[in-house]
Amino acid sequence: MKPIPFLELQSQHQDLRAELNLAFNEVLDSGWFIQGRQLEAFEQEYAAYCGSKYCIGVGNGLDALHLILRAYGIGAGDEVIVPSNTYIASWLAVSYAGARPVPVEPDLRTYNIDPERVAAAITPRTKAIMAVHLYGQTAEMDALRALAGQHGLKLIEDAAQSQGATYQGKRSGNLGDAAGHSFYPGKNLGAMGDAGAVTTDDAGLAHKLRGLRNYGSHIKYHNEVKGYNSRLDELQAALLRVKLKKLPEWNRQRQALAQRYQQGLQDLPGLTLPYVPAWAEPVWHLYVVRHAQRDALQQHLQAAGIGSMIHYPIPPHLQGAYREMGLAAGSLPLSEQIHAEVLSLPLDPYLPAESVERVIAAVREFAIGAR
Ligand SMILES: *Cc1c(COP(=O)(O)O)cnc(C)c1O
């Protein structure tokens, strides 16, 4: 039988080939490659999609988060609350700004940051809460917004995995003070290279970000602050505009496939499926199950020709990059348990329904056999 890869991007590009070629040719013929009409149009279209007033294109998702912190003046001596259970970029953005990431454990059902634990982690140095909408499902934003309001903190979304996800019907990217988005190729909306953006309703913040991404300059050769070179180029913007039109349909297809997984895998011994609270409508960037014998499950799938991945194998606090924090194994047990037990099954908008059935059959076989 044909192998089922964890993810392949050729199908979506094949589907859009003609339109992508047109977009490429348009940029080629324009002779304008940085900060032009394509970027402006993408920023308007993506802001409208998220329901935000402003969108500022930047070089990648990590820069988006870092520049938000810089624009808010968060830096040395400040603390930013981050999920213990996330991709390391959420922490690195805080470190780049010169502030200290303060990890807070998740709710074991949703894998997202636990607002009760956030409350306990707030100190006089805390300046912001970074909520990550992990795997494409929004964090518990009302509770986090209430805490941010009480303590005068900024609420920042890491929306790298959640383009189109909603919280009580409201889109991710528009649920806090500012949001960082990534268009890394494998994300729900992916460029053909690196790209990212910030969305916000804050005009002052948007203005600062437009300067920070471009050498601290609003007027050519006038540099008001020590800025960066982090721009979303014309070519990526043009390609993203083509793909953005498809995003709602792609997300619906992801939802349909995830629904099938939820039905086909329910009630299996030892297998924990994604939990979706009533207020969340996830966009299933990843479909993640949990099993105490995760590695054996992955091998079983591998033997059946089915690709899978672990998001993520090592939590940030146990990475060499954060050795300085002195957080030993066992210090953030929920995150460690999640990292030891999660497995992401194949899921993308072009995954054939038959492939999903094959994955379901293989997981069932393992879970029942492993009992
Ligand atoms: C992908 C990702 C990022 C970083 O985005 P890049 O564009 O790769 O810099 C940040 N946070 C999370 C949760 C991500 O998944």
GROMACS .gro file of C-alpha atoms in nm, residues 87-362:
model
  276
   87TYR     CA    1   0.726   2.557   2.070
   88ILE     CA    2   1.047   2.724   2.190
   89ALA     CA    3   0.987   3.033   1.969
   90SER     CA    4   0.735   3.169   2.222
   91TRP     CA    5   1.010   3.174   2.487
   92LEU     CA    6   1.285   3.294   2.253
   93ALA     CA    7   1.082   3.603   2.162
   94VAL     CA    8   1.083   3.701   2.532
   95SER     CA    9   1.454   3.627   2.568
   96TYR     CA   10   1.536   3.831   2.254
   97ALA     CA   11   1.356   4.129   2.407
   98GLY     CA   12   1.581   4.095   2.713
   99ALA     CA   13   1.294   3.996   2.944
  100ARG     CA   14   1.252   3.673   3.141
  101PRO     CA   15   1.010   3.403   3.026
  102VAL     CA   16   0.814   3.269   3.324
  103PRO     CA   17   0.674   2.928   3.230
  104VAL     CA   18   0.325   2.831   3.346
  105GLU     CA   19   0.182   2.482   3.318
  106PRO     CA   20  -0.113   2.395   3.091
  107ASP     CA   21  -0.454   2.249   3.147
  108LEU     CA   22  -0.392   1.879   3.074
  109ARG     CA   23  -0.714   1.855   2.874
  110THR     CA   24  -0.653   2.142   2.629
  111TYR     CA   25  -0.269   2.158   2.648
  112ASN     CA   26  -0.304   2.538   2.661
  113ILE     CA   27  -0.192   2.768   2.944
  114ASP     CA   28  -0.399   2.731   3.263
  115PRO     CA   29  -0.541   3.071   3.376
  116GLU     CA   30  -0.546   2.969   3.745
  117ARG     CA   31  -0.177   2.895   3.734
  118VAL     CA   32  -0.116   3.221   3.546
  119ALA     CA   33  -0.277   3.412   3.834
  120ALA     CA   34  -0.037   3.247   4.079
  121ALA     CA   35   0.268   3.338   3.866
  122ILE     CA   36   0.204   3.714   3.842
  123THR     CA   37   0.462   3.928   4.025
  124PRO     CA   38   0.528   4.304   4.036
  125ARG     CA   39   0.774   4.249   3.745
  126THR     CA   40   0.518   4.081   3.517
  127LYS     CA   41   0.445   4.293   3.209
  128ALA     CA   42   0.261   4.058   2.975
  129ILE     CA   43   0.095   3.721   2.929
  130MET     CA   44   0.169   3.533   2.609
  131ALA     CA   45  -0.110   3.294   2.520
  132VAL     CA   46  -0.028   3.030   2.260
  133HIS     CA   47  -0.320   2.877   2.070
  134LEU     CA   48  -0.148   2.540   2.050
  135TYR     CA   49  -0.233   2.296   1.771
  136GLY     CA   50  -0.487   2.547   1.634
  137GLN     CA   51  -0.720   2.574   1.935
  138THR     CA   52  -0.753   2.903   2.118
  139ALA     CA   53  -0.647   2.939   2.481
  140GLU     CA   54  -0.900   3.037   2.750
  141MET     CA   55  -0.895   3.403   2.654
  142ASP     CA   56  -1.172   3.549   2.876
  143ALA     CA   57  -0.999   3.435   3.193
  144LEU     CA   58  -0.662   3.556   3.065
  145ARG     CA   59  -0.803   3.892   2.958
  146ALA     CA   60  -0.960   3.939   3.302
  147LEU     CA   61  -0.623   3.873   3.468
  148ALA     CA   62  -0.442   4.105   3.228
  149GLY     CA   63  -0.698   4.376   3.302
  150GLN     CA   64  -0.673   4.337   3.681
  151HIS     CA   65  -0.293   4.355   3.680
  152GLY     CA   66  -0.237   4.603   3.396
  153LEU     CA   67  -0.063   4.349   3.173
  154LYS     CA   68  -0.051   4.319   2.795
  155LEU     CA   69  -0.218   4.010   2.655
  156ILE     CA   70  -0.025   3.881   2.353
  157GLU     CA   71  -0.139   3.596   2.131
  158ASP     CA   72   0.104   3.356   1.969
  159ALA     CA   73  -0.129   3.278   1.679
  160ALA     CA   74   0.133   3.090   1.475
  161GLN     CA   75  -0.080   2.774   1.466
  162SER     CA   76  -0.431   2.918   1.473
  163GLN     CA   77  -0.509   3.114   1.154
  164GLY     CA   78  -0.888   3.120   1.140
  165ALA     CA   79  -0.955   2.955   1.478
  166THR     CA   80  -1.227   3.119   1.686
  167TYR     CA   81  -1.296   3.175   2.054
  168GLN     CA   82  -1.667   3.229   2.120
  169GLY     CA   83  -1.702   3.309   1.751
  170LYS     CA   84  -1.423   3.569   1.750
  171ARG     CA   85  -1.113   3.507   1.538
  172SER     CA   86  -0.768   3.438   1.671
  173GLY     CA   87  -0.545   3.739   1.606
  174ASN     CA   88  -0.814   3.962   1.751
  175LEU     CA   89  -0.841   3.819   2.104
  176GLY     CA   90  -0.575   4.016   2.289
  177ASP     CA   91  -0.378   4.340   2.261
  178ALA     CA   92  -0.161   4.211   1.976
  179ALA     CA   93  -0.098   3.881   1.800
  180GLY     CA   94   0.204   3.728   1.629
  181HIS     CA   95   0.137   3.510   1.324
  182SER     CA   96   0.370   3.276   1.136
  183PHE     CA   97   0.341   3.182   0.770
  184TYR     CA   98   0.609   2.915   0.787
  185PRO     CA   99   0.532   2.677   0.496
  186GLY     CA  100   0.370   2.406   0.710
  187LYS     CA  101   0.130   2.638   0.896
  188ASN     CA  102  -0.240   2.649   0.801
  189LEU     CA  103  -0.158   2.954   0.589
  190GLY     CA  104   0.199   2.903   0.470
  191ALA     CA  105   0.428   3.106   0.246
  192MET     CA  106   0.697   2.955   0.024
  193GLY     CA  107   0.966   3.052   0.265
  194ASP     CA  108   0.962   3.247   0.590
  195ALA     CA  109   0.701   3.513   0.662
  196GLY     CA  110   0.503   3.648   0.956
  197ALA     CA  111   0.274   3.927   1.070
  198VAL     CA  112   0.136   4.114   1.368
  199THR     CA  113  -0.232   4.200   1.401
  200THR     CA  114  -0.363   4.458   1.646
  201ASP     CA  115  -0.629   4.727   1.695
  202ASP     CA  116  -0.372   4.959   1.854
  203ALA     CA  117  -0.277   5.235   1.607
  204GLY     CA  118   0.024   5.346   1.811
  205LEU     CA  119   0.162   4.993   1.832
  206ALA     CA  120   0.108   4.940   1.458
  207HIS     CA  121   0.302   5.259   1.383
  208LYS     CA  122   0.593   5.152   1.604
  209LEU     CA  123   0.602   4.809   1.444
  210ARG     CA  124   0.615   4.957   1.093
  211GLY     CA  125   0.927   5.140   1.205
  212LEU     CA  126   1.087   4.852   1.397
  213ARG     CA  127   1.060   4.608   1.105
  214ASN     CA  128   1.234   4.856   0.875
  215TYR     CA  129   1.553   4.971   1.053
  216GLY     CA  130   1.357   5.192   1.289
  217SER     CA  131   1.261   5.414   0.999
  218HIS     CA  132   0.933   5.558   0.872
  219ILE     CA  133   1.099   5.802   0.636
  220LYS     CA  134   1.386   5.671   0.426
  221TYR     CA  135   1.726   5.735   0.592
  222HIS     CA  136   1.565   5.875   0.909
  223ASN     CA  137   1.620   5.618   1.187
  224GLU     CA  138   1.434   5.707   1.505
  225VAL     CA  139   1.511   5.385   1.693
  226LYS     CA  140   1.753   5.091   1.654
  227GLY     CA  141   1.525   4.880   1.443
  228TYR     CA  142   1.557   4.551   1.257
  229ASN     CA  143   1.540   4.424   0.905
  230SER     CA  144   1.232   4.203   0.929
  231ARG     CA  145   1.003   4.254   0.632
  232LEU     CA  146   0.749   4.039   0.454
  233ASP     CA  147   0.868   4.063   0.095
  234GLU     CA  148   0.648   4.130  -0.209
  235LEU     CA  149   0.683   3.782  -0.351
  236GLN     CA  150   0.573   3.609  -0.030
  237ALA     CA  151   0.291   3.862   0.013
  238ALA     CA  152   0.164   3.794  -0.340
  239LEU     CA  153   0.173   3.416  -0.288
  240LEU     CA  154   0.004   3.448   0.053
  241ARG     CA  155  -0.278   3.652  -0.105
  242VAL     CA  156  -0.353   3.362  -0.338
  243LYS     CA  157  -0.351   3.112  -0.053
  244LEU     CA  158  -0.550   3.330   0.190
  245LYS     CA  159  -0.852   3.297  -0.041
  246LYS     CA  160  -0.836   2.921   0.009
  247LEU     CA  161  -0.784   2.927   0.385
  248PRO     CA  162  -1.153   2.908   0.490
  249GLU     CA  163  -1.209   2.606   0.267
  250TRP     CA  164  -0.887   2.441   0.384
  251ASN     CA  165  -0.978   2.494   0.748
  252ARG     CA  166  -1.324   2.343   0.691
  253GLN     CA  167  -1.162   2.039   0.534
  254ARG     CA  168  -0.926   2.007   0.833
  255GLN     CA  169  -1.231   2.025   1.062
  256ALA     CA  170  -1.409   1.751   0.868
  257LEU     CA  171  -1.107   1.518   0.883
  258ALA     CA  172  -1.054   1.588   1.254
  259GLN     CA  173  -1.422   1.511   1.314
  260ARG     CA  174  -1.371   1.174   1.146
  261TYR     CA  175  -1.068   1.104   1.366
  262GLN     CA  176  -1.268   1.200   1.677
  263GLN     CA  177  -1.544   0.952   1.583
  264GLY     CA  178  -1.319   0.673   1.460
  265LEU     CA  179  -1.085   0.681   1.760
  266GLN     CA  180  -1.328   0.742   2.045
  267ASP     CA  181  -1.336   0.509   2.347
  268LEU     CA  182  -1.008   0.336   2.273
  269PRO     CA  183  -0.825   0.210   2.584
  270GLY     CA  184  -0.522   0.421   2.677
  271LEU     CA  185  -0.575   0.675   2.400
  272THR     CA  186  -0.657   1.039   2.485
  273LEU     CA  187  -0.815   1.240   2.204
  274PRO     CA  188  -0.816   1.619   2.164
  275TYR     CA  189  -1.065   1.790   2.395
  276VAL     CA  190  -1.260   2.079   2.245
  277PRO     CA  191  -1.431   2.311   2.496
  278ALA     CA  192  -1.768   2.459   2.397
  279TRP     CA  193  -1.615   2.803   2.334
  280ALA     CA  194  -1.349   2.685   2.092
  281GLU     CA  195  -1.365   2.621   1.719
  282PRO     CA  196  -1.019   2.486   1.638
  283VAL     CA  197  -0.860   2.485   1.292
  284TRP     CA  198  -0.661   2.168   1.362
  285HIS     CA  199  -0.314   2.282   1.268
  286LEU     CA  200  -0.228   1.946   1.422
  287TYR     CA  201  -0.438   1.649   1.529
  288VAL     CA  202  -0.268   1.532   1.847
  289VAL     CA  203  -0.345   1.217   2.047
  290ARG     CA  204  -0.182   1.098   2.369
  291HIS     CA  205  -0.076   0.748   2.471
  292ALA     CA  206   0.151   0.623   2.752
  293GLN     CA  207   0.326   0.400   2.495
  294ARG     CA  208   0.364   0.678   2.242
  295ASP     CA  209   0.692   0.556   2.091
  296ALA     CA  210   0.549   0.208   2.033
  297LEU     CA  211   0.240   0.363   1.873
  298GLN     CA  212   0.460   0.568   1.642
  299GLN     CA  213   0.657   0.255   1.544
  300HIS     CA  214   0.336   0.065   1.481
  301LEU     CA  215   0.218   0.340   1.245
  302GLN     CA  216   0.558   0.355   1.078
  303ALA     CA  217   0.541  -0.020   1.009
  304ALA     CA  218   0.201   0.037   0.845
  305GLY     CA  219   0.353   0.306   0.621
  306ILE     CA  220   0.196   0.594   0.814
  307GLY     CA  221   0.399   0.903   0.899
  308SER     CA  222   0.348   1.082   1.231
  309MET     CA  223   0.535   1.345   1.430
  310ILE     CA  224   0.591   1.457   1.788
  311HIS     CA  225   0.502   1.817   1.874
  312TYR     CA  226   0.722   1.851   2.065
  313PRO     CA  227   0.972   1.592   2.189
  314ILE     CA  228   1.161   1.815   2.438
  315PRO     CA  229   0.997   2.100   2.633
  316PRO     CA  230   1.175   2.440   2.624
  317HIS     CA  231   1.286   2.424   2.991
  318LEU     CA  232   1.482   2.102   2.923
  319GLN     CA  233   1.655   2.240   2.613
  320GLY     CA  234   2.022   2.335   2.629
  321ALA     CA  235   1.920   2.689   2.532
  322TYR     CA  236   1.744   2.733   2.869
  323ARG     CA  237   1.988   2.546   3.092
  324GLU     CA  238   2.053   2.880   3.268
  325MET     CA  239   1.703   2.869   3.419
  326GLY     CA  240   1.803   2.566   3.624
  327LEU     CA  241   1.469   2.390   3.571
  328ALA     CA  242   1.551   2.021   3.613
  329ALA     CA  243   1.350   1.727   3.481
  330GLY     CA  244   1.038   1.697   3.696
  331SER     CA  245   1.006   2.073   3.756
  332LEU     CA  246   0.721   2.118   3.504
  333PRO     CA  247   0.560   1.774   3.519
  334LEU     CA  248   0.247   1.839   3.311
  335SER     CA  249   0.445   1.974   3.020
  336GLU     CA  250   0.692   1.687   3.051
  337GLN     CA  251   0.412   1.431   3.052
  338ILE     CA  252   0.256   1.589   2.743
  339HIS     CA  253   0.589   1.592   2.561
  340ALA     CA  254   0.642   1.225   2.649
  341GLU     CA  255   0.297   1.110   2.536
  342VAL     CA  256   0.177   1.317   2.238
  343LEU     CA  257   0.171   1.206   1.878
  344SER     CA  258   0.045   1.408   1.580
  345LEU     CA  259  -0.142   1.207   1.317
  346PRO     CA  260  -0.145   1.304   0.948
  347LEU     CA  261  -0.393   1.585   0.880
  348ASP     CA  262  -0.394   1.835   0.598
  349PRO     CA  263  -0.665   1.962   0.366
  350TYR     CA  264  -0.554   1.739   0.080
  351LEU     CA  265  -0.526   1.419   0.282
  352PRO     CA  266  -0.762   1.168   0.112
  353ALA     CA  267  -1.049   1.034   0.324
  354GLU     CA  268  -0.923   0.678   0.261
  355SER     CA  269  -0.592   0.769   0.421
  356VAL     CA  270  -0.771   0.888   0.734
  357GLU     CA  271  -0.955   0.553   0.745
  358ARG     CA  272  -0.625   0.368   0.721
  359VAL     CA  273  -0.474   0.575   1.003
  360ILE     CA  274  -0.781   0.511   1.218
  361ALA     CA  275  -0.760   0.136   1.156
  362ALA     CA  276  -0.389   0.127   1.243
   0.00000   0.00000   0.00000
